[in-house]
CSV table of C-alpha atoms in Angstrom, one decimal:
chain,number,residue,atom,x,y,z
A,26,UNK,CA,-66.7,276.8,197.5
A,27,UNK,CA,-69.2,277.3,194.6
A,28,UNK,CA,-72.8,278.2,195.5
A,29,UNK,CA,-75.4,275.7,194.5
A,30,UNK,CA,-78.1,277.2,192.3
A,31,UNK,CA,-81.7,276.2,193.0
A,32,UNK,CA,-82.5,275.9,189.3
A,33,UNK,CA,-81.6,272.4,188.1
A,34,UNK,CA,-81.1,273.6,184.5
A,35,UNK,CA,-78.7,276.3,185.6
A,36,UNK,CA,-75.1,275.8,184.3
A,37,UNK,CA,-72.4,277.4,186.4
A,38,UNK,CA,-70.1,279.6,184.2
A,39,UNK,CA,-66.7,278.2,183.4
A,40,UNK,CA,-63.4,279.7,182.3
A,41,UNK,CA,-63.3,279.9,178.5
A,42,UNK,CA,-59.5,279.6,178.3
A,43,UNK,CA,-58.5,276.5,176.2
A,44,UNK,CA,-57.7,273.4,178.3
A,45,UNK,CA,-59.1,274.9,181.4
A,46,UNK,CA,-62.9,274.8,181.8
A,47,UNK,CA,-62.6,275.5,185.6
A,48,UNK,CA,-65.8,276.7,187.2
A,49,UNK,CA,-65.6,280.4,188.1
A,50,UNK,CA,-65.9,281.4,191.8
A,51,UNK,CA,-68.6,283.7,193.1
A,52,UNK,CA,-66.0,286.5,193.3
A,53,UNK,CA,-65.2,285.9,189.6
A,54,UNK,CA,-68.8,286.5,188.5
A,55,UNK,CA,-69.0,288.4,185.2
A,56,UNK,CA,-65.6,287.3,184.0
A,57,UNK,CA,-64.7,285.1,181.0
A,58,UNK,CA,-61.4,283.8,182.5
A,59,UNK,CA,-60.5,282.5,185.9
A,60,UNK,CA,-57.9,284.2,188.0
A,61,UNK,CA,-55.3,281.4,187.7
A,62,UNK,CA,-55.4,281.6,183.9
A,63,UNK,CA,-55.1,285.4,184.1
A,64,UNK,CA,-52.1,285.1,186.4
A,65,UNK,CA,-50.5,282.6,184.1
A,66,UNK,CA,-51.0,284.9,181.1
A,67,UNK,CA,-49.5,287.8,183.1
A,68,UNK,CA,-46.5,285.6,183.8
A,69,UNK,CA,-46.2,284.8,180.1
A,70,UNK,CA,-46.3,288.5,179.1
A,71,UNK,CA,-43.7,289.3,181.7
A,72,UNK,CA,-41.3,286.6,180.4
A,73,UNK,CA,-41.8,287.3,176.7
A,74,UNK,CA,-39.8,290.6,177.0
A,75,UNK,CA,-36.6,289.0,178.3
A,76,UNK,CA,-37.1,286.0,176.0
A,77,UNK,CA,-37.4,288.2,172.9
A,78,UNK,CA,-34.3,290.2,173.9
A,79,UNK,CA,-32.4,287.0,174.2
A,80,UNK,CA,-33.5,285.7,170.8
A,81,UNK,CA,-32.8,289.1,169.2
A,82,UNK,CA,-29.1,288.9,170.0
A,83,UNK,CA,-26.6,288.1,167.3
A,84,UNK,CA,-25.0,285.4,169.6
A,85,UNK,CA,-28.4,283.5,169.7
A,86,UNK,CA,-28.9,283.9,166.0
A,87,UNK,CA,-25.4,282.6,165.1
A,88,UNK,CA,-25.2,279.9,167.7
A,89,UNK,CA,-23.8,276.9,165.9
A,90,UNK,CA,-22.7,278.8,162.9
A,91,UNK,CA,-19.4,278.0,161.2
A,92,UNK,CA,-16.5,279.9,162.7
A,93,UNK,CA,-14.5,282.4,160.6
A,94,UNK,CA,-11.3,280.9,159.2
A,95,UNK,CA,-12.7,277.4,158.8
A,96,UNK,CA,-12.9,275.4,155.6
A,97,UNK,CA,-15.0,277.1,152.9
A,98,UNK,CA,-16.5,276.1,149.6
A,99,UNK,CA,-14.7,278.9,147.7
A,100,UNK,CA,-17.7,281.2,147.7
A,101,UNK,CA,-17.3,284.7,149.2
A,102,UNK,CA,-20.9,284.8,150.2
A,103,UNK,CA,-21.3,284.2,153.9
A,104,UNK,CA,-23.4,281.2,154.9
A,105,UNK,CA,-27.0,281.7,155.9
A,106,UNK,CA,-27.3,281.6,159.8
A,107,UNK,CA,-28.3,278.1,160.7
A,108,UNK,CA,-30.9,279.2,163.3
A,109,UNK,CA,-33.8,280.1,161.0
A,110,UNK,CA,-36.2,279.4,163.8
A,111,UNK,CA,-34.8,282.5,165.6
A,112,UNK,CA,-35.3,284.6,162.5
A,113,UNK,CA,-38.9,283.4,162.3
A,114,UNK,CA,-39.6,284.8,165.7
A,115,UNK,CA,-37.6,288.0,165.5
A,116,UNK,CA,-38.3,289.1,161.9
A,117,UNK,CA,-41.5,290.3,160.3
A,118,UNK,CA,-44.3,287.9,161.1
A,119,UNK,CA,-42.7,286.8,164.3
A,120,UNK,CA,-43.3,287.9,167.9
A,121,UNK,CA,-43.9,291.6,167.2
A,122,UNK,CA,-46.5,290.9,164.5
A,123,UNK,CA,-48.3,288.3,166.5
A,124,UNK,CA,-48.5,290.6,169.6
A,125,UNK,CA,-49.7,293.5,167.4
A,126,UNK,CA,-52.5,291.4,166.0
A,127,UNK,CA,-53.8,290.8,169.5
A,128,UNK,CA,-53.3,294.4,170.5
A,129,UNK,CA,-55.2,295.6,167.4
A,130,UNK,CA,-58.1,293.4,168.1
A,131,UNK,CA,-58.4,294.7,171.7
A,132,UNK,CA,-58.1,298.3,170.5
A,133,UNK,CA,-60.9,297.7,168.0
A,134,UNK,CA,-63.1,296.2,170.7
A,135,UNK,CA,-62.4,299.2,172.9
A,136,UNK,CA,-63.1,301.6,170.1
A,137,UNK,CA,-59.5,302.9,170.1
A,138,UNK,CA,-57.4,303.8,167.1
A,139,UNK,CA,-55.0,301.3,165.7
A,140,UNK,CA,-51.6,302.0,164.1
A,141,UNK,CA,-51.5,302.0,160.4
A,142,UNK,CA,-50.2,298.7,159.0
A,143,UNK,CA,-47.1,298.8,156.7
A,144,UNK,CA,-46.8,295.4,155.0
A,145,UNK,CA,-44.4,295.9,152.2
A,146,UNK,CA,-41.5,298.2,151.5
A,147,UNK,CA,-43.2,299.3,148.3
A,148,UNK,CA,-46.0,301.0,150.3
A,149,UNK,CA,-46.0,304.7,151.2
A,150,UNK,CA,-43.0,305.4,153.4
A,151,UNK,CA,-43.0,306.6,157.0
A,152,UNK,CA,-42.6,310.3,157.2
A,153,UNK,CA,-41.8,312.6,160.1
A,154,UNK,CA,-43.0,316.2,160.0
A,155,UNK,CA,-41.4,319.3,161.5
A,156,UNK,CA,-43.1,318.6,164.9
A,157,UNK,CA,-41.6,315.2,165.0
A,158,UNK,CA,-44.8,313.3,164.5
A,159,UNK,CA,-44.5,310.0,162.6
A,160,UNK,CA,-47.1,308.9,160.1
A,161,UNK,CA,-47.6,306.6,157.1
A,162,UNK,CA,-48.6,308.2,153.8
A,163,UNK,CA,-47.5,310.4,151.0
A,164,UNK,CA,-44.7,312.7,152.1
A,165,UNK,CA,-45.4,316.4,152.1
A,166,UNK,CA,-42.6,318.8,151.0
A,167,UNK,CA,-40.3,319.3,153.9
A,168,UNK,CA,-41.0,316.0,155.6
A,169,UNK,CA,-38.1,313.6,156.3
A,170,UNK,CA,-38.8,310.2,154.7
A,171,UNK,CA,-37.7,306.9,156.3
A,172,UNK,CA,-38.2,303.3,155.1
A,173,UNK,CA,-40.8,301.8,157.5
A,174,UNK,CA,-38.3,299.2,158.8
A,175,UNK,CA,-36.3,302.0,160.4
A,176,UNK,CA,-39.2,303.3,162.5
A,177,UNK,CA,-41.0,300.0,163.2
A,178,UNK,CA,-38.2,297.8,164.6
A,179,UNK,CA,-39.3,294.7,166.6
A,180,UNK,CA,-36.9,295.6,169.4
A,181,UNK,CA,-39.0,298.8,170.0
A,182,UNK,CA,-42.4,297.4,169.1
A,183,UNK,CA,-42.4,294.2,171.3
A,184,UNK,CA,-42.0,296.0,174.7
A,185,UNK,CA,-44.7,298.5,173.7
A,186,UNK,CA,-47.1,295.6,172.7
A,187,UNK,CA,-46.4,293.7,175.9
A,188,UNK,CA,-47.0,296.8,178.1
A,189,UNK,CA,-50.3,297.4,176.4
A,190,UNK,CA,-51.5,293.8,176.7
A,191,UNK,CA,-50.4,293.6,180.4
A,192,UNK,CA,-52.1,296.9,181.2
A,193,UNK,CA,-55.4,295.9,179.5
A,194,UNK,CA,-55.5,292.2,180.5
A,195,UNK,CA,-57.8,292.9,183.5
A,196,UNK,CA,-60.3,294.4,181.0
A,197,UNK,CA,-60.0,291.6,178.5
A,198,UNK,CA,-60.6,288.8,181.0
A,199,UNK,CA,-63.8,290.5,182.1
A,200,UNK,CA,-65.2,292.1,178.9
A,201,UNK,CA,-63.6,290.6,175.7
A,202,UNK,CA,-65.4,287.5,174.5
A,203,UNK,CA,-62.4,286.3,172.3
A,204,UNK,CA,-59.9,286.4,175.2
A,205,UNK,CA,-59.7,282.6,175.4
A,206,UNK,CA,-58.2,282.4,171.9
A,207,UNK,CA,-55.8,285.2,172.7
A,208,UNK,CA,-54.6,283.5,175.9
A,209,UNK,CA,-54.0,280.4,173.9
A,210,UNK,CA,-52.0,282.3,171.3
A,211,UNK,CA,-49.9,284.0,174.0
A,212,UNK,CA,-49.2,280.6,175.6
A,213,UNK,CA,-48.1,279.1,172.3
A,214,UNK,CA,-45.9,282.1,171.5
A,215,UNK,CA,-44.3,281.8,174.9
A,216,UNK,CA,-43.7,278.1,174.5
A,217,UNK,CA,-42.1,278.7,171.1
A,218,UNK,CA,-39.8,281.3,172.5
A,219,UNK,CA,-38.8,279.2,175.4
A,220,UNK,CA,-38.0,276.2,173.2
A,221,UNK,CA,-36.0,278.2,170.7
A,222,UNK,CA,-34.1,280.0,173.5
A,223,UNK,CA,-33.2,276.7,175.0
A,224,UNK,CA,-32.1,275.4,171.6
A,225,UNK,CA,-34.6,272.6,171.7
A,226,UNK,CA,-35.4,270.7,168.5
A,227,UNK,CA,-38.9,269.3,168.2
A,228,UNK,CA,-39.2,265.9,166.8
A,229,UNK,CA,-40.7,265.7,163.3
A,230,UNK,CA,-44.0,264.2,162.4
A,231,UNK,CA,-44.5,260.9,160.6
A,232,UNK,CA,-47.5,259.6,158.7
A,233,UNK,CA,-49.5,256.8,160.3
A,234,UNK,CA,-52.1,256.1,157.7
A,235,UNK,CA,-55.5,257.6,156.8
A,236,UNK,CA,-58.4,258.6,159.1
A,237,UNK,CA,-60.9,255.7,159.3
A,238,UNK,CA,-63.7,257.9,160.7
A,239,UNK,CA,-67.1,257.7,158.9
A,240,UNK,CA,-69.3,260.7,158.5
A,241,UNK,CA,-73.1,260.9,159.0
A,242,UNK,CA,-73.6,259.7,155.4
A,243,UNK,CA,-71.2,256.7,156.0
A,244,UNK,CA,-68.4,258.0,153.8
A,245,UNK,CA,-64.8,257.6,155.1
A,246,UNK,CA,-62.8,260.7,156.0
A,247,UNK,CA,-59.5,259.2,154.6
A,248,UNK,CA,-57.4,262.3,155.6
A,249,UNK,CA,-53.7,261.7,156.2
A,250,UNK,CA,-52.9,261.3,159.9
A,251,UNK,CA,-49.6,262.1,161.5
A,252,UNK,CA,-48.0,261.6,164.9
A,253,UNK,CA,-44.9,262.8,166.8
A,254,UNK,CA,-42.8,261.2,169.5
A,255,UNK,CA,-43.4,264.2,171.7
A,256,UNK,CA,-47.1,263.6,172.1
A,257,UNK,CA,-49.4,260.6,172.4
A,258,UNK,CA,-52.3,262.4,170.8
A,259,UNK,CA,-53.5,262.0,167.2
A,260,UNK,CA,-55.9,264.5,165.8
A,261,UNK,CA,-57.5,264.6,162.4
A,262,UNK,CA,-57.5,268.1,161.0
A,263,UNK,CA,-60.2,267.3,158.6
A,264,UNK,CA,-63.0,265.7,160.6
A,265,UNK,CA,-61.8,266.5,164.1
A,266,UNK,CA,-61.5,262.9,165.3
A,267,UNK,CA,-59.1,262.3,168.2
A,268,UNK,CA,-57.2,259.3,169.6
A,269,UNK,CA,-55.4,260.0,172.9
A,270,UNK,CA,-55.0,256.9,175.0
A,271,UNK,CA,-53.3,253.6,174.4
A,272,UNK,CA,-56.7,251.9,174.0
A,273,UNK,CA,-57.8,254.5,171.5
A,274,UNK,CA,-54.5,254.0,169.5
A,275,UNK,CA,-55.2,250.3,169.3
A,276,UNK,CA,-58.8,251.0,168.2
A,277,UNK,CA,-57.4,253.4,165.5
A,278,UNK,CA,-55.2,250.7,164.2
A,279,UNK,CA,-58.0,248.2,164.1
A,280,UNK,CA,-60.3,250.6,162.3
A,281,UNK,CA,-57.5,251.3,159.7
A,282,UNK,CA,-56.9,247.6,159.2
A,283,UNK,CA,-60.7,247.1,158.7
A,284,UNK,CA,-60.8,249.8,156.0
A,285,UNK,CA,-57.8,248.3,154.2
A,286,UNK,CA,-59.5,244.9,154.2
A,287,UNK,CA,-62.7,246.4,152.8
A,288,UNK,CA,-60.7,248.2,150.2
A,289,UNK,CA,-58.9,245.0,149.2
A,290,UNK,CA,-62.3,243.2,149.0
A,291,UNK,CA,-63.7,245.9,146.7
A,292,UNK,CA,-60.5,245.8,144.6
A,293,UNK,CA,-60.7,242.0,144.3
């Protein structure tokens, strides 16, 4: 059980991981994140490796593609693979890039060096000197030059990033103030990989009118609101208003109708 502090104004520290807020135990004093959230993140890191390997296979990428020998349109250009969501996770900007962003932030907080970033193929190439050391920059005479995509493949980078994050997670949950956001990013990345690997298709979003929330000065927000069949929550990205229960949905509709009536009265 938690100890009761004598000071009535004292607030017991809680886990900073999003959607948690669990009070920390006495044994967790000095930590930012509770142990259940740490264990859950460790599980996500352990599962991301096999998930990425599954997504990075040609069979996963081409699942559902037209079979060779079928009817064609007459073009000799092969069709684009239909599973672009797989490419979004396995190509540049996908799993490897998102994991590297977290690793780089941890390295900076620890005061460790970070790997040079190669964003475009037009940047200085990757070189390898006589001793076999790889670096980014202008090649020196005698160095072997490689395009950066041959030395920074995601299949090699993802396991290295996951190993680093798993090894340093105990430090992060105790000493890194932004660990809550990183835990949420890893959770989202894991959920995306699971959904794509299972070939799940998320329902699209539909517009449900404008936000009827009024600011402190009385002006209406009027931002476009959207909803999806997979969630009962509606969130305004502009003012932050939320409607989550059936009663709140009804209230939202009534507020929107009132705004429409007011607008019609003004127009009249």
